[in-house]
Coordinates of C-alpha atoms in Angstrom, one line a residue:
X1 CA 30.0 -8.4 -12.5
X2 CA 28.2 -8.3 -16.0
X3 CA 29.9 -9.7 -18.7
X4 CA 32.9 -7.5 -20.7
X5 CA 35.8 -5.7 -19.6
X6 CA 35.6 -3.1 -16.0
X7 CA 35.8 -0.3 -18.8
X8 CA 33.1 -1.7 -21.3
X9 CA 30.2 -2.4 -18.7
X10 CA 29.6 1.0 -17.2
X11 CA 29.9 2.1 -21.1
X12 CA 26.8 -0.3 -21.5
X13 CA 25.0 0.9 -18.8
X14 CA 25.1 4.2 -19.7
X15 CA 24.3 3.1 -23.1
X16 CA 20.8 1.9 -22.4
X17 CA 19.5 4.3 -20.7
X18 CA 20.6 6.9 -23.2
X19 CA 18.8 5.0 -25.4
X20 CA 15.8 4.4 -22.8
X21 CA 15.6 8.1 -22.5
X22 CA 15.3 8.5 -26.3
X23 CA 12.8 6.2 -27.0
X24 CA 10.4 5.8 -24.3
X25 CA 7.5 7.7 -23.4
X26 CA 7.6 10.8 -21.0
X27 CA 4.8 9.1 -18.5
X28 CA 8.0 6.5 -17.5
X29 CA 8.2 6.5 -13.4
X30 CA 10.2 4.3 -11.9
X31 CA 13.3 4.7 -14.1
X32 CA 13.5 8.0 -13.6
X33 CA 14.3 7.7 -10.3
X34 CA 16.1 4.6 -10.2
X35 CA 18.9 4.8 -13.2
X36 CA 19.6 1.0 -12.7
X37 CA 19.7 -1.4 -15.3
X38 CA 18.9 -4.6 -14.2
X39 CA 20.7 -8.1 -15.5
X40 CA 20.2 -10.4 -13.5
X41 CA 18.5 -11.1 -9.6
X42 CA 17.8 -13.8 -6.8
X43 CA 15.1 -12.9 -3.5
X44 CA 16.0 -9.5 -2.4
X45 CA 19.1 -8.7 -4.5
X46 CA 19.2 -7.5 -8.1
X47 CA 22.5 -6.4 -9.9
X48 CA 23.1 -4.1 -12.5
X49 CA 24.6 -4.0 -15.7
X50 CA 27.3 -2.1 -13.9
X51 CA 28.2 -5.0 -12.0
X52 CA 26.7 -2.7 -8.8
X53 CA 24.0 -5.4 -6.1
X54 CA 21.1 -3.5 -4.8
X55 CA 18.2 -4.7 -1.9
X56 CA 15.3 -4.4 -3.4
X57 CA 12.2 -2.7 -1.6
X58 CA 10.6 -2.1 -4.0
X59 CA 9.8 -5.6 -5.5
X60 CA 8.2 -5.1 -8.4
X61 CA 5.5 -2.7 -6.8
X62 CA 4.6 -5.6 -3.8
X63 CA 4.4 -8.1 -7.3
X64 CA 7.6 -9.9 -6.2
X65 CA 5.8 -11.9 -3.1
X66 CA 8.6 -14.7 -3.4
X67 CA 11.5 -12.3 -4.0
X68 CA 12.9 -12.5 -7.5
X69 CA 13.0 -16.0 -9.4
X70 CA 12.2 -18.0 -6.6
X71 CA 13.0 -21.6 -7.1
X72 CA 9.2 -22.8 -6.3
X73 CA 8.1 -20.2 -9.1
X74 CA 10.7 -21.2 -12.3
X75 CA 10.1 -24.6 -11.7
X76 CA 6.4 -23.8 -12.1
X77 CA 7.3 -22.2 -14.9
X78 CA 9.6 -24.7 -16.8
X79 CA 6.8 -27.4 -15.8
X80 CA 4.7 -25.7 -18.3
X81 CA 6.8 -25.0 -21.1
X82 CA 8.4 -28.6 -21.0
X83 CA 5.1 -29.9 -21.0
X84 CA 4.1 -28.2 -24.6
X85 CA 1.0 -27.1 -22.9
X86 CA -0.6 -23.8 -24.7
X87 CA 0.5 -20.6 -23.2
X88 CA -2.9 -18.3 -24.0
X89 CA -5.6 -19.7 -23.9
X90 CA -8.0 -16.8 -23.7
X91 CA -10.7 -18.3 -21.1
X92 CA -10.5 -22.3 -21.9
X93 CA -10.3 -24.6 -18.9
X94 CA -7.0 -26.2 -18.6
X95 CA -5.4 -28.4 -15.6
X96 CA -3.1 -25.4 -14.9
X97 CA -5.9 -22.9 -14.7
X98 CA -8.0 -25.4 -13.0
X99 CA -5.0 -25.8 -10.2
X100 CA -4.9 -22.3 -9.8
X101 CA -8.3 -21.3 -8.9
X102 CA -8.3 -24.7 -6.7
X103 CA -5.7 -23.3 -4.7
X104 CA -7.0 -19.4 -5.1
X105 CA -10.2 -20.4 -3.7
X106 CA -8.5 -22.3 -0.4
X107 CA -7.4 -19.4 0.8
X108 CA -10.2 -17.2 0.7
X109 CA -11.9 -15.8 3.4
X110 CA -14.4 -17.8 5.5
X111 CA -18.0 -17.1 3.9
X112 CA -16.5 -16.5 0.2
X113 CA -14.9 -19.6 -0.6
X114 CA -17.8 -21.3 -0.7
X115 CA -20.0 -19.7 -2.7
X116 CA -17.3 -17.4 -4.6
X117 CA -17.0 -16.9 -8.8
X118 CA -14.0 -16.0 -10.2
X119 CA -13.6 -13.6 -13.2
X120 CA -9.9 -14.1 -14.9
X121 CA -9.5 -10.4 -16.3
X122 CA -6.7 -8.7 -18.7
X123 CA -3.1 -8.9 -16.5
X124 CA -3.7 -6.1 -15.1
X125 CA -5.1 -4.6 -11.5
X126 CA -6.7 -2.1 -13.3
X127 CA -8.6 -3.8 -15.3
X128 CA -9.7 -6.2 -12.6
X129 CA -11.0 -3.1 -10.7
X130 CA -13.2 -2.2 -14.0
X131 CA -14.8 -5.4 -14.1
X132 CA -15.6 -5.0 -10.3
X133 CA -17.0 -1.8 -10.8
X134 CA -19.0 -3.3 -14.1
X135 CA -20.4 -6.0 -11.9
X136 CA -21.3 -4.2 -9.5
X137 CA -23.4 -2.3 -11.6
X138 CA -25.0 -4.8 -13.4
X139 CA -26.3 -6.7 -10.4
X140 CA -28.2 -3.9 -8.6
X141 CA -29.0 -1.7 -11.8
X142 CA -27.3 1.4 -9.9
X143 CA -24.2 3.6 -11.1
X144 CA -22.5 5.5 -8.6
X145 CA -19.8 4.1 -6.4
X146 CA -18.6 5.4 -3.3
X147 CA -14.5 5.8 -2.5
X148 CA -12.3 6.9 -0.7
X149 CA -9.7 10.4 -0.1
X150 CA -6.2 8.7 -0.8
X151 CA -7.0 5.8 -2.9
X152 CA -4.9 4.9 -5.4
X153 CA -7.3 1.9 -7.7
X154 CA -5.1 1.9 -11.3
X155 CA -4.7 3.9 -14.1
X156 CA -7.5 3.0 -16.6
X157 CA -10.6 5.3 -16.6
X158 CA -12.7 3.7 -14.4
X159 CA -10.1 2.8 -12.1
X160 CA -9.0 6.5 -12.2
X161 CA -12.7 8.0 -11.2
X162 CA -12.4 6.1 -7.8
X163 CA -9.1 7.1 -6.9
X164 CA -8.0 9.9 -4.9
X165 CA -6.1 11.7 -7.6
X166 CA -9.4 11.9 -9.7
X167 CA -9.6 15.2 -11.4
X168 CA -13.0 14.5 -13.6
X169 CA -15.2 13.3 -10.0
X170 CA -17.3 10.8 -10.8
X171 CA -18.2 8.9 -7.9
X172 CA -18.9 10.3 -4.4
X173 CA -15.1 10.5 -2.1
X174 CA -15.7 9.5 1.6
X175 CA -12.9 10.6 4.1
X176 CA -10.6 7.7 5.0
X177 CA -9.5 7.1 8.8
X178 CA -5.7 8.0 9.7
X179 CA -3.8 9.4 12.6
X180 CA -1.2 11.6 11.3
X181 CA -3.1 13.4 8.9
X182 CA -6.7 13.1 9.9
X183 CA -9.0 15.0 8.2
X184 CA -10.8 15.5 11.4
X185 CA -7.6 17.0 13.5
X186 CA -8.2 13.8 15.7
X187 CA -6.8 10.9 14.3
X188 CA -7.6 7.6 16.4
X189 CA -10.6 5.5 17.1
X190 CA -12.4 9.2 17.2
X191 CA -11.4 10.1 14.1
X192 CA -12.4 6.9 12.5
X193 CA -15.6 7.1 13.9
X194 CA -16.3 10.8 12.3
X195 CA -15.6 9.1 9.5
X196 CA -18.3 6.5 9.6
X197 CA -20.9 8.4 10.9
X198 CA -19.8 10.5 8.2
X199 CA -20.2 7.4 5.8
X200 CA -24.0 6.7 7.0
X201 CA -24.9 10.0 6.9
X202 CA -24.5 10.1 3.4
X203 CA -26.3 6.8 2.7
X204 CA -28.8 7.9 4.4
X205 CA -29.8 11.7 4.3
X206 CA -31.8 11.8 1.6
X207 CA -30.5 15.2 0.9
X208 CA -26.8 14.3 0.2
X209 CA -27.1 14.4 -3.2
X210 CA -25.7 10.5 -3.6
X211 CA -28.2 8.2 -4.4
X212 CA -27.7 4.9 -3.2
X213 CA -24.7 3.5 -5.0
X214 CA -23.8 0.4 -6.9
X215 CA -21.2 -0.5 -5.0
X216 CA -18.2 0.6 -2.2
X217 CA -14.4 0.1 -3.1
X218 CA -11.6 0.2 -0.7
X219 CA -8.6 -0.5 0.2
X220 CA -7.6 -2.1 3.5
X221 CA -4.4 -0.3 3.5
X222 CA -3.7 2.7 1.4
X223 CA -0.5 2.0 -0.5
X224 CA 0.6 4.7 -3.1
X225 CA -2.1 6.9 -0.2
X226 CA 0.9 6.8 1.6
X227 CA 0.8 3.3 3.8
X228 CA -2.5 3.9 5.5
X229 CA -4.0 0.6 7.5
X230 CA -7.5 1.2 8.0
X231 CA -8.4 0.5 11.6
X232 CA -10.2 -3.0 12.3
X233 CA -13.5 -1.6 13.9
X234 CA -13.9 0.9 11.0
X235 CA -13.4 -1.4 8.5
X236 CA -16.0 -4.0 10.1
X237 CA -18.2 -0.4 10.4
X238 CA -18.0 -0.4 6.5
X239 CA -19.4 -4.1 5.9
X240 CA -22.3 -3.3 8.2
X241 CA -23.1 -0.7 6.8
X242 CA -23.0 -1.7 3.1
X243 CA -24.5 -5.2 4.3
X244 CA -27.5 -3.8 5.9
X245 CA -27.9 -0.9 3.2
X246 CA -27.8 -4.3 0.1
X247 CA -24.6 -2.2 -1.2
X248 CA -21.7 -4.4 -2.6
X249 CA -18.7 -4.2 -0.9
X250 CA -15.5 -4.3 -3.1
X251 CA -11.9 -4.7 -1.1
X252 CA -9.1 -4.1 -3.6
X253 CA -6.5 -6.4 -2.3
X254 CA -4.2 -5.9 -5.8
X255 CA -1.0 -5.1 -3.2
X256 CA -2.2 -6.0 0.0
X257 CA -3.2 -10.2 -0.6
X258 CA -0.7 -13.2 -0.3
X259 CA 0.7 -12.1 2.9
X260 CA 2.0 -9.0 2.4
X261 CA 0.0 -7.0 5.4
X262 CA 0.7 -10.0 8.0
X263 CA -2.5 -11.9 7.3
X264 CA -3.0 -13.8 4.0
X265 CA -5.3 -11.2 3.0
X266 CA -5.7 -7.8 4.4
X267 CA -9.0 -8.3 5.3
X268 CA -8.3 -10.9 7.7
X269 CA -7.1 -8.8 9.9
X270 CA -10.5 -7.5 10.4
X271 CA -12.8 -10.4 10.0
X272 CA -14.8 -9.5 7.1
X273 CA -16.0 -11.1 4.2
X274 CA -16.4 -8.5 1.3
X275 CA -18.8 -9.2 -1.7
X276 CA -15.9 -8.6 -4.3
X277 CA -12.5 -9.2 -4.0
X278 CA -9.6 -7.2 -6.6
X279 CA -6.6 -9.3 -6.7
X280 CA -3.5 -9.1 -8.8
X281 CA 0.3 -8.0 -8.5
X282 CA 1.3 -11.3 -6.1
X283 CA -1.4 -13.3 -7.4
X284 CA 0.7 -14.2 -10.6
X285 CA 3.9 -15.4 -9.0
X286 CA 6.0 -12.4 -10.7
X287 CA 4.0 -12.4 -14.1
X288 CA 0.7 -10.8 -14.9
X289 CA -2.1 -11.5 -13.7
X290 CA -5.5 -10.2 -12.9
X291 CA -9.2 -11.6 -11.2
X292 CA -11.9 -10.7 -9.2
X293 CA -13.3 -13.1 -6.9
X294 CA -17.5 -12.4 -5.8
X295 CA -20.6 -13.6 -4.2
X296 CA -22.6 -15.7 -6.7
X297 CA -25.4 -14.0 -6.3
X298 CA -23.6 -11.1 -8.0
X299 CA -22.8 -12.8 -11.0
X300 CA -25.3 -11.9 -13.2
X301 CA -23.5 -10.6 -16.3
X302 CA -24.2 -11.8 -20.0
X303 CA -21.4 -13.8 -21.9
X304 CA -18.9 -11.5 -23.0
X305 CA -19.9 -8.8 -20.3
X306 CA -15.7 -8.6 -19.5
X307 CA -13.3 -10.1 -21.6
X308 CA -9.4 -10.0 -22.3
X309 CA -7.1 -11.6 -24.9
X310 CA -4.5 -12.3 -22.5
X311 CA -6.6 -13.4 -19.5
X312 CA -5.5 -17.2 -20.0
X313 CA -2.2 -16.6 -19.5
X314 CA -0.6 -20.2 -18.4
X315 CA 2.9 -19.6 -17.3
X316 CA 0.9 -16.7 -14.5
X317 CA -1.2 -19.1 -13.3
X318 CA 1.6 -22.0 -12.7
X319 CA 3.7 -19.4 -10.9
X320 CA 0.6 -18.1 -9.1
X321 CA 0.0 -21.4 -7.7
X322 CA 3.4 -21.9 -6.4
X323 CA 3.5 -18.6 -5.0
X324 CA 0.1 -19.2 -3.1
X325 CA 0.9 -22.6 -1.8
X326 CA 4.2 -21.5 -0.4
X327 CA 3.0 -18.8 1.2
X328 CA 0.4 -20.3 2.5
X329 CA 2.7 -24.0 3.4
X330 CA 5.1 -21.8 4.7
X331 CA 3.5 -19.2 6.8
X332 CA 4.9 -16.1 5.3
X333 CA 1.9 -14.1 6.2
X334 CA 2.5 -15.0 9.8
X335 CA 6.2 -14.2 9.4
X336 CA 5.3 -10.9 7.7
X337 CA 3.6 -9.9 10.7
X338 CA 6.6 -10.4 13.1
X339 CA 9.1 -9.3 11.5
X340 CA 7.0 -6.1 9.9
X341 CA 6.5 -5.6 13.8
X342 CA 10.2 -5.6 14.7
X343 CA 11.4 -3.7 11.9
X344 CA 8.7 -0.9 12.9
X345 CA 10.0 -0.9 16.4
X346 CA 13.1 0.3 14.7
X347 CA 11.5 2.8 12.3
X348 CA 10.0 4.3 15.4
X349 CA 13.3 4.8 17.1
X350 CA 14.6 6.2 14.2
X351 CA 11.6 8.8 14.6
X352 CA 12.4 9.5 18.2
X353 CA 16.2 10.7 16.7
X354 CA 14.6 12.9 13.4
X355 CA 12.6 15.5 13.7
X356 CA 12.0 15.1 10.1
X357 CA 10.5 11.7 10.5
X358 CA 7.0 12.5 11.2
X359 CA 5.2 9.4 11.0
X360 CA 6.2 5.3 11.1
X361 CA 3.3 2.9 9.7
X362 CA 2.4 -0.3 8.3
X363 CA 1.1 -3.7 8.5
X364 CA 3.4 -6.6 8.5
X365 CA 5.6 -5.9 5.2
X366 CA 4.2 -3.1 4.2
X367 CA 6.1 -0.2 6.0
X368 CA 5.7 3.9 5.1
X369 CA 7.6 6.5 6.9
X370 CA 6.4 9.7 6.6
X371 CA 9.1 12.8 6.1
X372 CA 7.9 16.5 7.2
X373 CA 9.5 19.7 7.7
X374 CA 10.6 20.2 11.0
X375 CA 9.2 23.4 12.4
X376 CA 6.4 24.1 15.2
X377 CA 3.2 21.6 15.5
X378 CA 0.7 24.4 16.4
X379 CA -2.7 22.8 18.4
X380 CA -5.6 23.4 17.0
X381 CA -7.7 23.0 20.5
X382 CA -8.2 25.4 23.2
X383 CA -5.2 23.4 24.4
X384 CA -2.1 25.0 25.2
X385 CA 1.0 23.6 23.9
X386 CA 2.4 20.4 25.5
X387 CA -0.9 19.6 27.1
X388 CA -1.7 16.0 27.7
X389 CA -4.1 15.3 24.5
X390 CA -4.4 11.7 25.4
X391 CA -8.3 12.3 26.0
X392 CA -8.7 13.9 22.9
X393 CA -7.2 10.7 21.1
X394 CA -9.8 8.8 22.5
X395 CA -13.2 10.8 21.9
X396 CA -12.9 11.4 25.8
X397 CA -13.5 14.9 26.4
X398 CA -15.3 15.6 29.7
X399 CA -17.8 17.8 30.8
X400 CA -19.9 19.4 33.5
X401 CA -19.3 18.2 37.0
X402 CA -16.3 15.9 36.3
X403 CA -13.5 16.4 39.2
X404 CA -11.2 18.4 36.4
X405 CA -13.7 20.9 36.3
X406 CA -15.9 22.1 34.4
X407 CA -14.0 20.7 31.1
X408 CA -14.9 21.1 27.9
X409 CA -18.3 21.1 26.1
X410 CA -17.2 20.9 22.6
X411 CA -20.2 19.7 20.1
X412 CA -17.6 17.2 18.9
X413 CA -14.4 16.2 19.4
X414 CA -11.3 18.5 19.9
X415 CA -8.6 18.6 17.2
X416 CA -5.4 17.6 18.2
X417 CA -3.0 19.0 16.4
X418 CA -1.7 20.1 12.8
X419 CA 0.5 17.6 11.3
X420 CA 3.9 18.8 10.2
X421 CA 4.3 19.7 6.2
X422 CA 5.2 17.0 4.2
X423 CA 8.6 17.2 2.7
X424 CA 9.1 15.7 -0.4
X425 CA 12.1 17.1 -1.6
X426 CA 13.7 15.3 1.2
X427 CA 12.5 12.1 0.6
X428 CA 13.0 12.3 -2.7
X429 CA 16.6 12.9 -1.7
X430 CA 17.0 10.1 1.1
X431 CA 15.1 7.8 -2.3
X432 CA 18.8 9.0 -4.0
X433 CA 21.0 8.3 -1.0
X434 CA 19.6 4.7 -0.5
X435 CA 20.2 4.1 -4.3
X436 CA 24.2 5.0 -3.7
X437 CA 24.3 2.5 -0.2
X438 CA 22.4 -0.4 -2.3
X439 CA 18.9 -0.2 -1.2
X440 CA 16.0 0.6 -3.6
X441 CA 13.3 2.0 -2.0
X442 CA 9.7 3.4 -3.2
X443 CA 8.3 6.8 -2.6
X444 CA 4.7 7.5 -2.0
X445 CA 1.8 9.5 0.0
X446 CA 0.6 12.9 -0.7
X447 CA 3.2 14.9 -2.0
X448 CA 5.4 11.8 -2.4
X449 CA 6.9 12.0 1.0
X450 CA 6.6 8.8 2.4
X451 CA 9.5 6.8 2.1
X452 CA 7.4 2.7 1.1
X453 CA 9.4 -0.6 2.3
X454 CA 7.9 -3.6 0.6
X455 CA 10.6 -6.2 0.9
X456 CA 9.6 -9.4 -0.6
X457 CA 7.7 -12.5 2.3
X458 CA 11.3 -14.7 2.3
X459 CA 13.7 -11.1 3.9
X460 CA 15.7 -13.1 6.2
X461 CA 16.4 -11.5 9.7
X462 CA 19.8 -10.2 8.5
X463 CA 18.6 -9.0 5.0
X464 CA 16.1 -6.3 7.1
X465 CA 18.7 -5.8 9.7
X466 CA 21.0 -4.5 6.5
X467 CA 18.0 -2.4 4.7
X468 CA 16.9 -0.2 7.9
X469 CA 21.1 -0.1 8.0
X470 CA 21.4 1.3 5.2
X471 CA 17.7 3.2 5.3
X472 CA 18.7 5.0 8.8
X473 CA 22.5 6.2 6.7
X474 CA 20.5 7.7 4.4
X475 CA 18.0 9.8 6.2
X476 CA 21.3 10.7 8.3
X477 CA 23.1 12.2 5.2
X478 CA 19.9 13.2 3.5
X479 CA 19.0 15.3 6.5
X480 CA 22.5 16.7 6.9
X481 CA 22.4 17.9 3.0
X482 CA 19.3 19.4 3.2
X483 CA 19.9 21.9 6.5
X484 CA 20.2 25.3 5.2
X485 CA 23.4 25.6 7.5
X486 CA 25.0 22.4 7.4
X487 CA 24.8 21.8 11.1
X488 CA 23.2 20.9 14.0
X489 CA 20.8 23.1 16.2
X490 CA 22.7 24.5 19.2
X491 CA 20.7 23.4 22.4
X492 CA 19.7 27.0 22.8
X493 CA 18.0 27.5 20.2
X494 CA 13.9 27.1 20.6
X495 CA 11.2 24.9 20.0
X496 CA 7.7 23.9 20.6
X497 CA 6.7 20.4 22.3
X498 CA 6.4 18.6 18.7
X499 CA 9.9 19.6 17.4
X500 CA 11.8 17.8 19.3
X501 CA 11.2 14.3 20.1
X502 CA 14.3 12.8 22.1
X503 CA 17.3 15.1 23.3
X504 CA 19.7 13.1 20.9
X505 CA 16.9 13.8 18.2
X506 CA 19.2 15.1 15.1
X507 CA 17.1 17.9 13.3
X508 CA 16.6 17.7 10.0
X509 CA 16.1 20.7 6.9
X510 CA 12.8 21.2 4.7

């Protein structure tokens, strides 16, 4: 427990964050939510100045690669101060600097690393994704960018326009691939491919109304979009289709790089080689930091083109070294990528017993479950209810003269079905219930009703086993609070094929 007597710590707690609540600005986020002061924390646990130990899943917003104070990271960190080096050093070359971008640039994709430039930006993502967006720009002499529905890219201006919250549009919004809530009624590879040839079409109808842009950003899984992993094949689609059209190709890796999606960066995954790289959050080992990594033949800006007072920041750079190297040494990305699998094994079971749990996501340790309101999924096809849609999910829709008949001769594919309506109240209520077992989880999505798991790389086995615990109690209690009637459905009550998943499956309340 916090220091002082069992009576005089909860006093404290309560304490600051009267005073928080007094001082701070309204746009505060996180702390409204979580009422938690923090005093002191090691890997996944942090404790409060009420003595209380939470998990955290939340880890600093996927910052917290290493889990909190990691022994690699504060002995990169007291290796600087005991050596008297300077700690700012705007954008002078120093050996810590210079071990950083050594070890930044090893783990770069195949085809960057070798003819990459790195641009060390103010310490944070946002800004990174400004200076991509300004390079962009200054290399081909074009303005517009193209983006993407659900992208979340940071909160300075720039950064704002290409996101998908943007309420002053100022670049062109493409639709991005997903199964649960595709914009196509589709989902799948079918709906991914819509969204390409929606994608082309607008490069290249001269009649869109976009002239050819400066520059694509994306992200190779949504985060605050709700946990959205773009498909492989699409995202391969989108470098061809830049690469062959000479438009750069920006991947904003600021939550998805160092391991976090099962690969060391997201785009592994697919294979591709992007022109411009976003990194921050991990990158700095717990502390700020912000850079964009690009082709050379991009970097044609003049001195001073992007600058930043605090973009020599030494103590960042030391931990962001160790971070990288252990990651990499240690093969956290590949142990992301198993252990993200088992633990969304057991999300999906958990699905199969909620109704309200519409959707189960991620890539290695980056995990969104989706709540909905129970209720009717209503099909959107000629399809009756309960119909095998399997063919739809796969573009396969038949036609004259197959031996099912005559089938059907849609001029595209058939939507599958409506998605359930998000519930936010409820996961803004399971958020609360995992904040009274321990656990602090994230919320996200549209409508902020996906419940985010991003556990820091070193989660042991029985640390996850304990989270999804503690996760699965509170959906339980959650759900139970939130029926209108405070019980169960009797088993003769009625429902369509979508509301009920399992015959154990508990129903849950909007």
């Amino acid at each position: 427990m916090a220091g002082g007597t069992p009576g005089e710590v909860p006093a404290a707690h309560e304490g600051i964050l009267r005073r928080q609540s007094a001082r701070e600005s309204s746009a505060r986020t996180y702390a409204r939510a979580l009422p938690i002061v923090p005093v002191r924390a090691r890997g996944l646990t942090i404790e409060g100045a009420d003595g209380r130990r939470y998990l955290d899943c939340l880890s600093g917003a996927g910052t917290l690669a290493l889990g909190h104070n990691h022994p690699v990271v504060l002995e990169a960190v007291r290796g600087v101060l005991d050596s008297g080096a300077p700690l700012s050093v705007l954008d002078l070359a120093t050996p810590v600097k210079d071990a950083f971008t050594t070890e930044l640039f090893r783990t770069l994709p195949p085809g960057l690393a070798d003819r990459a430039r790195v641009q060390f930006c103010g310490p944070a993502g946002t800004d990174a994704v400004e200076a991509a967006l300004k390079l962009v720009r200054a290399a081909t002499g074009r303005t517009g960018v193209l983006a993407f529905t659900g992208a979340y890219h940071g909160m300075t201006a720039g950064a704002l326009a290409a996101s998908g919250g943007a309420h002053d549009v100022q670049v062109a919004r493409l639709p991005y691939p997903q199964d649960y809530r595709c914009p196509f009624g589709i989902g799948g590879p079918a709906g991914a491919e819509l969204s390409a040839r929606w994608t082309e079409s607008l490069l290249d109808d001269p009649k869109s109304g976009v002239p050819r842009p400066a520059g694509m950003i994306l992200e190779p899984v949504q985060g605050e979009g709700g946990v959205i992993p773009a498909p492989d094949d699409w995202l391969r689609r989108m470098r061809q289709l830049t690469a062959d059209r000479s438009v750069p190709l920006i991947a904003d890796e600021i939550q998805t790089g160092v391991g976090r999606t099962g690969a060391f960066w997201a785009v592994d995954h697919s294979g591709i080689t992007p022109d411009v790289m976003v990194l921050s959050k991990a990158i700095g080992g717990s502390l700020p930091l912000a850079v964009i990594v690009y082709r050379d033949d991009l970097d044609t800006w003049q001195p001073g083109a992007h600058a930043g007072t605090f973009r020599g920041n030494q103590l960042a750079m030391a931990a962001g070294t160790a971070t990288l190297a252990y990651v990499r040494e240690n093969a956290l990305a590949e142990r992301a990528a198993v252990l993200g699998s088992r633990m969304l094994s057991r999300l999906a079971e958990l699905a199969r017993v909620h109704d309200c749990v519409g959707d189960v996501r991620g890539r290695g340790l980056m995990i969104g479950i989706e709540l909905v309101t129970p209720g009717l999924d209503p099909i959107t096809s000629d399809a009756s209810p309960g119909a095998d849609d399997s063919a739809a999910r796969r573009g396969d829709f038949g036609g004259p003269g197959t031996q099912d008949g005559p089938g059907l001769q849609p001029s595209g594919p058939v939507p599958r079905h409506t998605p359930l309506p998000a519930a936010p109240e409820l996961a803004a209520a399971v958020q609360r219930e995992c904040l009274r077992r321990g656990l602090i989880v994230e919320l996200g999505g549209r409508h902020a009703s996906v419940i985010r798991l991003l556990p820091p790389l070193t989660i042991t086995d029985e640390q996850a086993t304990a989270v999804l615990d503690r996760l699965a109690d509170a959906i339980d209690a959650a759900a139970h609070h939130h029926r209108p009637d405070g019980h169960a459905l009797d088993g003769n009550e009625p429902h369509g094929p979508h509301q009920r998943r399992h015959p154990d499956a508990a129903p849950c309340a909007g």
